[in-house]
Coordinates of C-alpha atoms and ligand atoms in Angstrom, one line a residue:
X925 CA 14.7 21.2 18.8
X926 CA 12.2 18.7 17.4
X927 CA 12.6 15.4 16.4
X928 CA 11.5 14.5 12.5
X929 CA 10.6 11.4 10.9
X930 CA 10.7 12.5 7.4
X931 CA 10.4 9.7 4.4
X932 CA 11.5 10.1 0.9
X933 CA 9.6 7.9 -1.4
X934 CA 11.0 6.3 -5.0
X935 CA 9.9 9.2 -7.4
X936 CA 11.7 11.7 -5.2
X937 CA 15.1 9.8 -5.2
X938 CA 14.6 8.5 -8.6
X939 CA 18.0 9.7 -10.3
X940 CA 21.3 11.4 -8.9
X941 CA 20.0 14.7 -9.9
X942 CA 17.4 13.9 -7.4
X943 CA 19.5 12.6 -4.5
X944 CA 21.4 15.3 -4.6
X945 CA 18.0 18.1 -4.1
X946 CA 17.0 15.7 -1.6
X947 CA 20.3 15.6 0.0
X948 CA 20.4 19.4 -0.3
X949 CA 16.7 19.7 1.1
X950 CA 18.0 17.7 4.4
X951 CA 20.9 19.6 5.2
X952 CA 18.7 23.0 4.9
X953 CA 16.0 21.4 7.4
X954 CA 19.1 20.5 9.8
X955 CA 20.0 24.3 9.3
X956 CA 16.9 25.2 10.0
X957 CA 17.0 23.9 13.5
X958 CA 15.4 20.4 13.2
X959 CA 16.7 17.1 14.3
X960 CA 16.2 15.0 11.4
X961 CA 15.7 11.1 10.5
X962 CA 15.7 10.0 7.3
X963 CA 14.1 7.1 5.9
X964 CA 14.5 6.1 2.3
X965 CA 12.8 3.6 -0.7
X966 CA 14.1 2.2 -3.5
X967 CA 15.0 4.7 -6.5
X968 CA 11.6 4.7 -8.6
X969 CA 11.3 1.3 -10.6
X970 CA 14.1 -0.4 -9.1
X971 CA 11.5 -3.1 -6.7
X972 CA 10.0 -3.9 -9.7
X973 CA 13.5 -4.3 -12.1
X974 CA 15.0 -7.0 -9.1
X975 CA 11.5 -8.7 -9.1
X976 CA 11.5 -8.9 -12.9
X977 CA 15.0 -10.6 -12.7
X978 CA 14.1 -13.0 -10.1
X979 CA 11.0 -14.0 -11.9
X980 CA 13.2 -14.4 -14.9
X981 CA 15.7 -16.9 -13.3
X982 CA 12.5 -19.1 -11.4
X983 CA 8.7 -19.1 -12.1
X984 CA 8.1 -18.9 -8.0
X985 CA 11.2 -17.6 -6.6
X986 CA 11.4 -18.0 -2.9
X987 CA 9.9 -15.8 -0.7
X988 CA 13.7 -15.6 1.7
X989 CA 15.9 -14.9 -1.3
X990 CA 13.5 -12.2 -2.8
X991 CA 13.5 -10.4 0.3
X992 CA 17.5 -10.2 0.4
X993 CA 17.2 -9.3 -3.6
X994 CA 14.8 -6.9 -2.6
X995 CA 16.1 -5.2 0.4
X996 CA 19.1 -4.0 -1.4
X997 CA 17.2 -1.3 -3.8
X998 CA 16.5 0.7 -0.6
X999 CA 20.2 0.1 0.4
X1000 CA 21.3 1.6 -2.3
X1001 CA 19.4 4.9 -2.2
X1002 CA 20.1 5.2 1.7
X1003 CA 24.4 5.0 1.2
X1004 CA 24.3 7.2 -2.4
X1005 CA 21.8 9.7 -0.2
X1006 CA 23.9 9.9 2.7
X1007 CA 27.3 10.1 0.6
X1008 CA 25.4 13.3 -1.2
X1009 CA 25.2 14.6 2.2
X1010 CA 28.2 14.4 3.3
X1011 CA 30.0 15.7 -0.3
X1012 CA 28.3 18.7 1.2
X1013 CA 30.5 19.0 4.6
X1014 CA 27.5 17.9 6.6
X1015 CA 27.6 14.4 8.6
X1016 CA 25.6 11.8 7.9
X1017 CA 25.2 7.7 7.9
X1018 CA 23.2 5.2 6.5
X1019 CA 22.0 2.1 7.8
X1020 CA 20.1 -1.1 6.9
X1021 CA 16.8 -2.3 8.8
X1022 CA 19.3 -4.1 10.8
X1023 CA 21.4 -2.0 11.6
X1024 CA 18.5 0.2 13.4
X1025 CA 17.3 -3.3 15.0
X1026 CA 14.1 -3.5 13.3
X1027 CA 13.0 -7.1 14.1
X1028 CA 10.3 -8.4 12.4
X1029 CA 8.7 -12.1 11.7
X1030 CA 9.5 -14.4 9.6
X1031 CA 6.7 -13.8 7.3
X1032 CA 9.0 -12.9 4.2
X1033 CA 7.7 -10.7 1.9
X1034 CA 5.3 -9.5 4.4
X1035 CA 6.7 -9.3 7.4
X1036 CA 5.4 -7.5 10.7
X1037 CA 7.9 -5.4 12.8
X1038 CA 7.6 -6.7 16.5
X1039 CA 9.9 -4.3 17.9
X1040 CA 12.7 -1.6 17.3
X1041 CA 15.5 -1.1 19.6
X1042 CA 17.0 2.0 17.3
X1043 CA 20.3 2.4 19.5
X1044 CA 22.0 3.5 16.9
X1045 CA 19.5 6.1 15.6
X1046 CA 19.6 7.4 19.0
X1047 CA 23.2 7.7 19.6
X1048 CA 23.7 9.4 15.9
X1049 CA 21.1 11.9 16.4
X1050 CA 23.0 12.9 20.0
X1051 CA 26.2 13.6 18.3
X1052 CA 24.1 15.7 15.7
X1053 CA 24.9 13.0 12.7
X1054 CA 21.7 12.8 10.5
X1055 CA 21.0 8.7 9.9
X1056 CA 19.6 8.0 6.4
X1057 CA 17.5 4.1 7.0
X1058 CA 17.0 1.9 4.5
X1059 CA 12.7 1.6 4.6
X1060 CA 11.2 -1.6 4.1
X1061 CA 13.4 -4.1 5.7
X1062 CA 13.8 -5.5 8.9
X1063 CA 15.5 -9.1 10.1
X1064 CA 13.9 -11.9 12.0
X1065 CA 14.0 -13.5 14.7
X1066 CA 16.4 -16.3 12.7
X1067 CA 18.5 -13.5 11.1
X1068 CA 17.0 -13.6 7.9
X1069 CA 16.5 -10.0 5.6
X1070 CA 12.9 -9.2 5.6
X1071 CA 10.7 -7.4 3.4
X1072 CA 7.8 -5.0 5.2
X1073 CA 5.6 -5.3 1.9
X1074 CA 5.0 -3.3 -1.4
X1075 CA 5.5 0.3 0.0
X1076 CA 6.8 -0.8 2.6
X1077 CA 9.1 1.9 3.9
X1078 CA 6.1 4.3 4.7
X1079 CA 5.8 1.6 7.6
X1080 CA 9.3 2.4 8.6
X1081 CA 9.2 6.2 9.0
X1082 CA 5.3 5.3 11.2
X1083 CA 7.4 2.7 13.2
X1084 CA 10.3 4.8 14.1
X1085 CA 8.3 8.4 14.5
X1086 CA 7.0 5.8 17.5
X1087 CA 10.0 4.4 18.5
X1088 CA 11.8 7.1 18.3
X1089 CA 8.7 9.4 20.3
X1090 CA 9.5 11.5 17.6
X1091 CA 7.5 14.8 17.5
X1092 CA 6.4 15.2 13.6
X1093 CA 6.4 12.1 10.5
X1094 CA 6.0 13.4 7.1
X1095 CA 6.3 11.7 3.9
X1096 CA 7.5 13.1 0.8
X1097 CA 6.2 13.2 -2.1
X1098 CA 7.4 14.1 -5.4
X1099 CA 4.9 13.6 -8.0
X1100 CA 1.7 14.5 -6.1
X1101 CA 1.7 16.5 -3.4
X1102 CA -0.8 14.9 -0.9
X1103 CA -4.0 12.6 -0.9
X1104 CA -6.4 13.3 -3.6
X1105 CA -10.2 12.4 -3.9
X1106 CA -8.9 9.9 -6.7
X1107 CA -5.5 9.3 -8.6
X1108 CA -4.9 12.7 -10.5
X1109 CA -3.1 10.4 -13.0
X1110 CA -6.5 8.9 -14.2
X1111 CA -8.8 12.1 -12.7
X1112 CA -7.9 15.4 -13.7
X1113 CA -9.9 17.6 -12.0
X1114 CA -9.0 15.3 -8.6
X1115 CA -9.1 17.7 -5.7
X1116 CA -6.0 17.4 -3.1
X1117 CA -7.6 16.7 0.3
X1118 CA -6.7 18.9 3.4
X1119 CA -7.0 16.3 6.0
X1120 CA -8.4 12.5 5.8
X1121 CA -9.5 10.2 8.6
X1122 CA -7.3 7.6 9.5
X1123 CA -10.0 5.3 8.5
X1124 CA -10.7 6.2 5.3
X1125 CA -7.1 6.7 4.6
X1126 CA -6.3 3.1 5.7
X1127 CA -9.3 2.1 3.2
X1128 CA -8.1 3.7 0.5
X1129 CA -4.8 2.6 0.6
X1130 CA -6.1 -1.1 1.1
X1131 CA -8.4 -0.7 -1.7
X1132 CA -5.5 0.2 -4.4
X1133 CA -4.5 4.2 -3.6
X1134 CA -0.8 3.8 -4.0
X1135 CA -0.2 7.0 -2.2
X1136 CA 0.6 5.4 1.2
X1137 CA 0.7 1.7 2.5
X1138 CA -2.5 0.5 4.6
X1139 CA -0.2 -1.2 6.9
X1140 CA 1.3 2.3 8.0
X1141 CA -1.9 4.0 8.1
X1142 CA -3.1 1.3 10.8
X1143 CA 0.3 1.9 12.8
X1144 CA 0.2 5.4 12.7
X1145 CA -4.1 5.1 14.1
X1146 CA -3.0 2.6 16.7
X1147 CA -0.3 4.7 18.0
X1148 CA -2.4 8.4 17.2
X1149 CA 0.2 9.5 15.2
X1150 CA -0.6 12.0 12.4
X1151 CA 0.8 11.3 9.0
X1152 CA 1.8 14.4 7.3
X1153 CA 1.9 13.8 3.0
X1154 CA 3.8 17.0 1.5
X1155 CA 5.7 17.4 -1.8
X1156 CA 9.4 16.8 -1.8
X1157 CA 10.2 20.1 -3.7
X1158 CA 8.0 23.5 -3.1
X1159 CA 6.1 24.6 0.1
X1160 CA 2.5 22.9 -0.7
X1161 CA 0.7 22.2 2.5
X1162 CA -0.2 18.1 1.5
X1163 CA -2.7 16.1 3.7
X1164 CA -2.6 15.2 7.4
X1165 CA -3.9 11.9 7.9
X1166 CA -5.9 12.0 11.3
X1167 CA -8.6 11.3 14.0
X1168 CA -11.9 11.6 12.8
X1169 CA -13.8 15.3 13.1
X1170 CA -17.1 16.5 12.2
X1171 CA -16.6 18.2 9.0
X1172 CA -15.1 14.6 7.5
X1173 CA -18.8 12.9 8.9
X1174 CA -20.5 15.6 6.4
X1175 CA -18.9 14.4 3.4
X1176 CA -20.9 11.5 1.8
X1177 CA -17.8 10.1 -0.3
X1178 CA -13.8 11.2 0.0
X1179 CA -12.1 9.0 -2.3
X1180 CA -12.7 6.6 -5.4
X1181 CA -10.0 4.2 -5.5
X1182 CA -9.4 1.2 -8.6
X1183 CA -7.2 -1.6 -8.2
X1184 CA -6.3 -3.4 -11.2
X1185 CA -3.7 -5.8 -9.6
X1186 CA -6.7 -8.0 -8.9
X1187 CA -7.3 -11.6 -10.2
X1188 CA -10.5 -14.0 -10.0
X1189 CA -10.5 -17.6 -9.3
X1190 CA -13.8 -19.2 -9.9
X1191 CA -14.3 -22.8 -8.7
X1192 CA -17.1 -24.3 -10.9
X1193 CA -19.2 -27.0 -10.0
X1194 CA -18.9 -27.6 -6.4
X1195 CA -20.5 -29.9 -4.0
X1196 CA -22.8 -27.8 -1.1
X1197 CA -22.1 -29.5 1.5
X1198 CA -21.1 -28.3 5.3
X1199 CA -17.1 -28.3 5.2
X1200 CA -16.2 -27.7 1.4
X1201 CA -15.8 -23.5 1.9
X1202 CA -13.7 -24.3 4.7
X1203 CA -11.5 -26.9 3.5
X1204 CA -11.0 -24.9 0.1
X1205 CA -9.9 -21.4 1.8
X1206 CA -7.9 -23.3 4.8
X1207 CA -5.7 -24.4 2.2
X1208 CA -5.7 -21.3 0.3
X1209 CA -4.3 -19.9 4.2
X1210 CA -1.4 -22.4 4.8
X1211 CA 0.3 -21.3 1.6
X1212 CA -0.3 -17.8 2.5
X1213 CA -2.7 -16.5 -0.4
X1214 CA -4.5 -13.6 0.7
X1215 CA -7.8 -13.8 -0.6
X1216 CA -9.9 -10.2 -0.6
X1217 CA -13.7 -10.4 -1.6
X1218 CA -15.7 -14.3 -2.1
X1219 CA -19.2 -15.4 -3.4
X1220 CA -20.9 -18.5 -4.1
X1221 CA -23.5 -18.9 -5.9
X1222 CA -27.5 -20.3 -4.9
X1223 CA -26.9 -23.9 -5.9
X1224 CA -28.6 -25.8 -8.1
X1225 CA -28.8 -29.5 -8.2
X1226 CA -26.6 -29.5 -5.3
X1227 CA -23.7 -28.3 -7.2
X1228 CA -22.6 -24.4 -6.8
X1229 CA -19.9 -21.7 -8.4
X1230 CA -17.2 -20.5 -5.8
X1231 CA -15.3 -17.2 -6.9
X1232 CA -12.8 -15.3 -4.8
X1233 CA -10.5 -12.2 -5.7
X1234 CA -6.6 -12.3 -5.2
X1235 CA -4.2 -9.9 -5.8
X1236 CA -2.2 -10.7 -8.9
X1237 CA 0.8 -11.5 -7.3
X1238 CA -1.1 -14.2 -5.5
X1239 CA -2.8 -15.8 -8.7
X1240 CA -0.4 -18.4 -9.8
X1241 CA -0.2 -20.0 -6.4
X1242 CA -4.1 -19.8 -5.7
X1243 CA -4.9 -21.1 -9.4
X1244 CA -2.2 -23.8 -8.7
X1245 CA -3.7 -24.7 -5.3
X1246 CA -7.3 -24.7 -5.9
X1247 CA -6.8 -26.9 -9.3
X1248 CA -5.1 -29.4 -7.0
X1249 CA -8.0 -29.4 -4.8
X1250 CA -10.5 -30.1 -7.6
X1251 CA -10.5 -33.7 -7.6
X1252 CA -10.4 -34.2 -3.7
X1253 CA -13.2 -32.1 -3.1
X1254 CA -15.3 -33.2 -6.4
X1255 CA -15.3 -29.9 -8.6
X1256 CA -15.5 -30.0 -12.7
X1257 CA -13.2 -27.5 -13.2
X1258 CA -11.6 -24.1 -12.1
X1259 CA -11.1 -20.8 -14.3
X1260 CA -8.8 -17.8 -13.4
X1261 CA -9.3 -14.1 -14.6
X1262 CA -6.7 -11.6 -14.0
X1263 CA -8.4 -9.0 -16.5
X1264 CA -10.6 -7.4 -14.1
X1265 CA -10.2 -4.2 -11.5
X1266 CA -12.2 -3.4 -8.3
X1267 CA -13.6 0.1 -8.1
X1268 CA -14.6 1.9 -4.9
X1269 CA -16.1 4.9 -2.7
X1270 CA -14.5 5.8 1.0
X1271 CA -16.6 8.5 3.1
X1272 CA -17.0 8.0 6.3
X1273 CA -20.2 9.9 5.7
X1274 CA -21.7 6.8 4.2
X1275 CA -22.4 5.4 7.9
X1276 CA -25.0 7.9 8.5
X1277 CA -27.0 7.8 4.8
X1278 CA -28.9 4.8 2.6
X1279 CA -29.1 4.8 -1.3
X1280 CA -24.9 5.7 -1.9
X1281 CA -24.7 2.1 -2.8
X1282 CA -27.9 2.6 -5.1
X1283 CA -26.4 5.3 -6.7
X1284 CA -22.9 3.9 -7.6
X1285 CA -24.7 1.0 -9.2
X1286 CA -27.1 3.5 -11.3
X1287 CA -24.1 5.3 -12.2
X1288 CA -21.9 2.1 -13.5
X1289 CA -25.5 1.0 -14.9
X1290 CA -25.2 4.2 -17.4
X1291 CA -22.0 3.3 -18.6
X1292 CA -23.0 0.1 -19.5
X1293 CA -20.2 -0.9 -16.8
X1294 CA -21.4 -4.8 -15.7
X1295 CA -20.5 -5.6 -12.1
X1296 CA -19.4 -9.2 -11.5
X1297 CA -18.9 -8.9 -7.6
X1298 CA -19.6 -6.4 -5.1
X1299 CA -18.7 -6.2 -1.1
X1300 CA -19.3 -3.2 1.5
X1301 CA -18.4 -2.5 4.6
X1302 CA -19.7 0.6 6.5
X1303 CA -17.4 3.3 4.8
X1304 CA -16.7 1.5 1.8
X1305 CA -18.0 0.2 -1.6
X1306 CA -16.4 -2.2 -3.6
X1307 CA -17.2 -3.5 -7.5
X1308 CA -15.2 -5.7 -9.6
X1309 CA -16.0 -4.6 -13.3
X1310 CA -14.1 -5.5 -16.7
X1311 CA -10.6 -4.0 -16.5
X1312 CA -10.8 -2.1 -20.0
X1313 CA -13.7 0.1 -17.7
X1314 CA -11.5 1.0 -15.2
X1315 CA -10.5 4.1 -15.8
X1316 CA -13.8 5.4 -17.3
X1317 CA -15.7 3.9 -14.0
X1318 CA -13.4 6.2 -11.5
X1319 CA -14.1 9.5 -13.8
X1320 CA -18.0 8.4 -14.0
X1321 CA -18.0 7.9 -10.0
X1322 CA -15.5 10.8 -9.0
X1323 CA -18.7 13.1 -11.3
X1324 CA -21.1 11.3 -9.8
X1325 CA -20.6 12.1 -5.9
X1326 CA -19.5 15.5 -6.9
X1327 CA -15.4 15.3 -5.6
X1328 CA -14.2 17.3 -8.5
X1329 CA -12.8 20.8 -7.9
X1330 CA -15.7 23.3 -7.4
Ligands
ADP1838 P1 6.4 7.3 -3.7 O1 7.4 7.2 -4.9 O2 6.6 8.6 -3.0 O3 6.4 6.1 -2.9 P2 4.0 6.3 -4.9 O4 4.3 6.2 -6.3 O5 4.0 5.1 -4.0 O6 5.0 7.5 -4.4 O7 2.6 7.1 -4.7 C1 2.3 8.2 -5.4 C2 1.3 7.8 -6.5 O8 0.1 7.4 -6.0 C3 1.0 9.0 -7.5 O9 1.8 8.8 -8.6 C4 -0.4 8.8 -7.8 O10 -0.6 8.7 -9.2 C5 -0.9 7.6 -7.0 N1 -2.2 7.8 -6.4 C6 -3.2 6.9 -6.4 N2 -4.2 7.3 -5.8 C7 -3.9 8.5 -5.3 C8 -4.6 9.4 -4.5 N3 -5.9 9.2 -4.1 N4 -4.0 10.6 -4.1 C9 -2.7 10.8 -4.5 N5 -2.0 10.0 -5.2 C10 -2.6 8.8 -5.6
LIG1839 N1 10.7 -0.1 -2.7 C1 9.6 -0.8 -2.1 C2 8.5 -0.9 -3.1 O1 8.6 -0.5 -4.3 C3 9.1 -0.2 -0.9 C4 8.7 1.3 -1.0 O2 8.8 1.9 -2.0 O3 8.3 1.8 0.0 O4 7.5 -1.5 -2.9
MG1840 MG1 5.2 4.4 -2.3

């Protein structure tokens, strides 16, 4: 008998009708001879209902008490799920991060798993009781709920397929029904990928893909453990996510990616002097801002621009940090931008050829599409345009490198 990981995202427990297939498609792969281990997320749009709450009762609700808010979406959907399965004579139970000993930091919101005991998983499984676990939580060190980050749970299912030395971890999908070479809900003619490098995969899903969380696509390469993405419903064969072969090197481009949860802070009129860069973006660290792509201008006059991307979430706190720093550090003012969207092209193809980077700009150029920043790495592109262009630049770059269906 094998051991599966298998991961039910929100769309595909996103009303009772739904729990109840899902609850229906468990039992049948338990009859079917596998030894099964759910995990579960929150029922679709419930995250971001308790996070409109909370940001309705404080302007910057603390990071502790939105993890415990949040934690309980995917509580919910593991106890109804498990009760569905057991209305149909078949035994299962549902548990909380906890419960499974997932322990984690105490970065809330974000928090890293530093180890899994999952006795309780083990001794359910042995007396053939299928355990439903809530994803995206975990408790730390102190005791405190934890929060993995936004899609979280896909972590989960990575973390226990390796705990657990289970042999298969697929993730369910219900409204696509694997990877595809951009969001088919801006691309139409997107093309489902058969297999994607860990890699590019782990790019993608950093760059803005929702389809799976970077964090569990950089678990599952550390560990070598392929991530299978299938639909929840019908036989569809998904994507495995996996080592790098030959016939991913030939493709130039995989994936174009857009991220509109992006904002811009630009610092105007700062001193060049040794030490400013690193003063400003220490601070920006201690309160925990993640900042993603930064230029600075040539100065002139000895006075220079600084801009950086955040994500949105992160605005308020960097706008409200770097406007404190203003006077210390001798800057006229400080502007913030949350209209804009970073587009990009994954291929780990790119390593091996010149003039991609040439061509994305030609092909933005045509559309009149200005770029405000741009940043590479050796299998990635990045732009940030004007956020009304963002779905126009993903069609024009998606035709451009040729990823439609042929
Ligand atoms: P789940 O509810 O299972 O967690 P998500 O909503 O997190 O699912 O992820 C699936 C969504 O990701 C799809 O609705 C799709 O529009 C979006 N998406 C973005 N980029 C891609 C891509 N390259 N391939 C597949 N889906 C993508
Ligand atoms: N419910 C959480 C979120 O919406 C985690 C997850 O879906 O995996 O981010
Ligand atoms: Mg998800």
């Amino acid at each position: 008998m094998s051991l599966v990981i298998q991961k039910y995202g929100g769309t595909s427990v996103g009303n009772l009708e739904k729990i109840r297939d899902v609850a229906k498609k468990i039992v049948s792969d338990c009859n079917a001879g596998d030894h099964v281990v759910v995990v579960v997320s929150a029922m679709a749009g419930e995250t971001d209902r308790l996070l409109k709450m909370a940001h309705q009762v404080s302007d910057e609700p603390s990071q502790r008490e939105l993890d415990l808010l949040l934690s309980s979406g995917e509580r919910i959907a593991a106890s109804l799920l498990a009760m569905a399965i057991q209305s149909m004579g078949y035994r299962a139970i549902s548990f909380t991060g906890r419960q499974v000993g997932i322990v984690t930091d105490s970065a809330h919101f974000r928090a890293r798993i530093k180890k899994i005991t999952a006795e309780r998983l083990r001794e359910a499984v042995e007396n053939g009781i299928t355990p439903i676990v809530a994803g995206f939580q975990g408790i730390s060190e102190k005791g405190d709920v934890t929060t993995l980050g936004r899609g979280g749970s896909d972590i989960t299912a990575v973390a226990l397929t390796a705990a657990l030395k289970a042999d298969r971890c697929i993730i369910y999908k219900d409204d696509v029904d694997g990877v595809y070479t951009a969001d088919p809900s801006v691309v139409h003619n997107a093309r489902r990928l058969k297999k994607i490098s860990y890699e590019e995969m782990l790019e993608m899903a950093s760059l803005g893909a929702k389809v799976l969380q970077s964090r569990s696509v950089e678990f599952a390469a550390k560990f070598g453990i392929p991530i299978l993405v299938k639909p929840t419903f019908g036989d569809g064969e998904g994507t495995l996510v996996t080592v790098e072969d030959k016939e991913m090197e030939e493709v130039l481009v995989s994936g174009v990616i857009s991220d509109k949860n992006q904002a811009k802070i630009t610092i105007i009129g700062v001193p060049d002097r040794p030490g400013i860069a690193a003063e400003i973006f220490g601070r920006i660290a201690e309160e925990g801002v993640n900042v993603d792509m930064i230029i600075q201008n040539v100065s002139e006059r000895g006075l220079t621009d600084i801009s950086f991307t955040v994500p949105k979430s992160d605005a308020k706190a960097g706008f409200r940090i770097t406007k404190d720093m203003v006077a210390k550090i001798g800057a006229q003012d400080v502007k913030l931008d949350e209209d804009i969207t970073k587009v990009s092209i994954v291929g780990v193809g790119m390593r091996g050829h010149s003039g991609v980077a040439a061509k994305m700009f030609a092909a933005l150029a045509r559309e009149n599409i200005n770029i405000i920043m741009i940043s590479t790495s050796e299998i990635k592109i990045s732009c940030v345009i004007d956020s009304k262009y963002a779905e126009l630049a993903v069609r024009v770059l998606h035709d451009t490198f040729n990823l439609g269906k042929r």
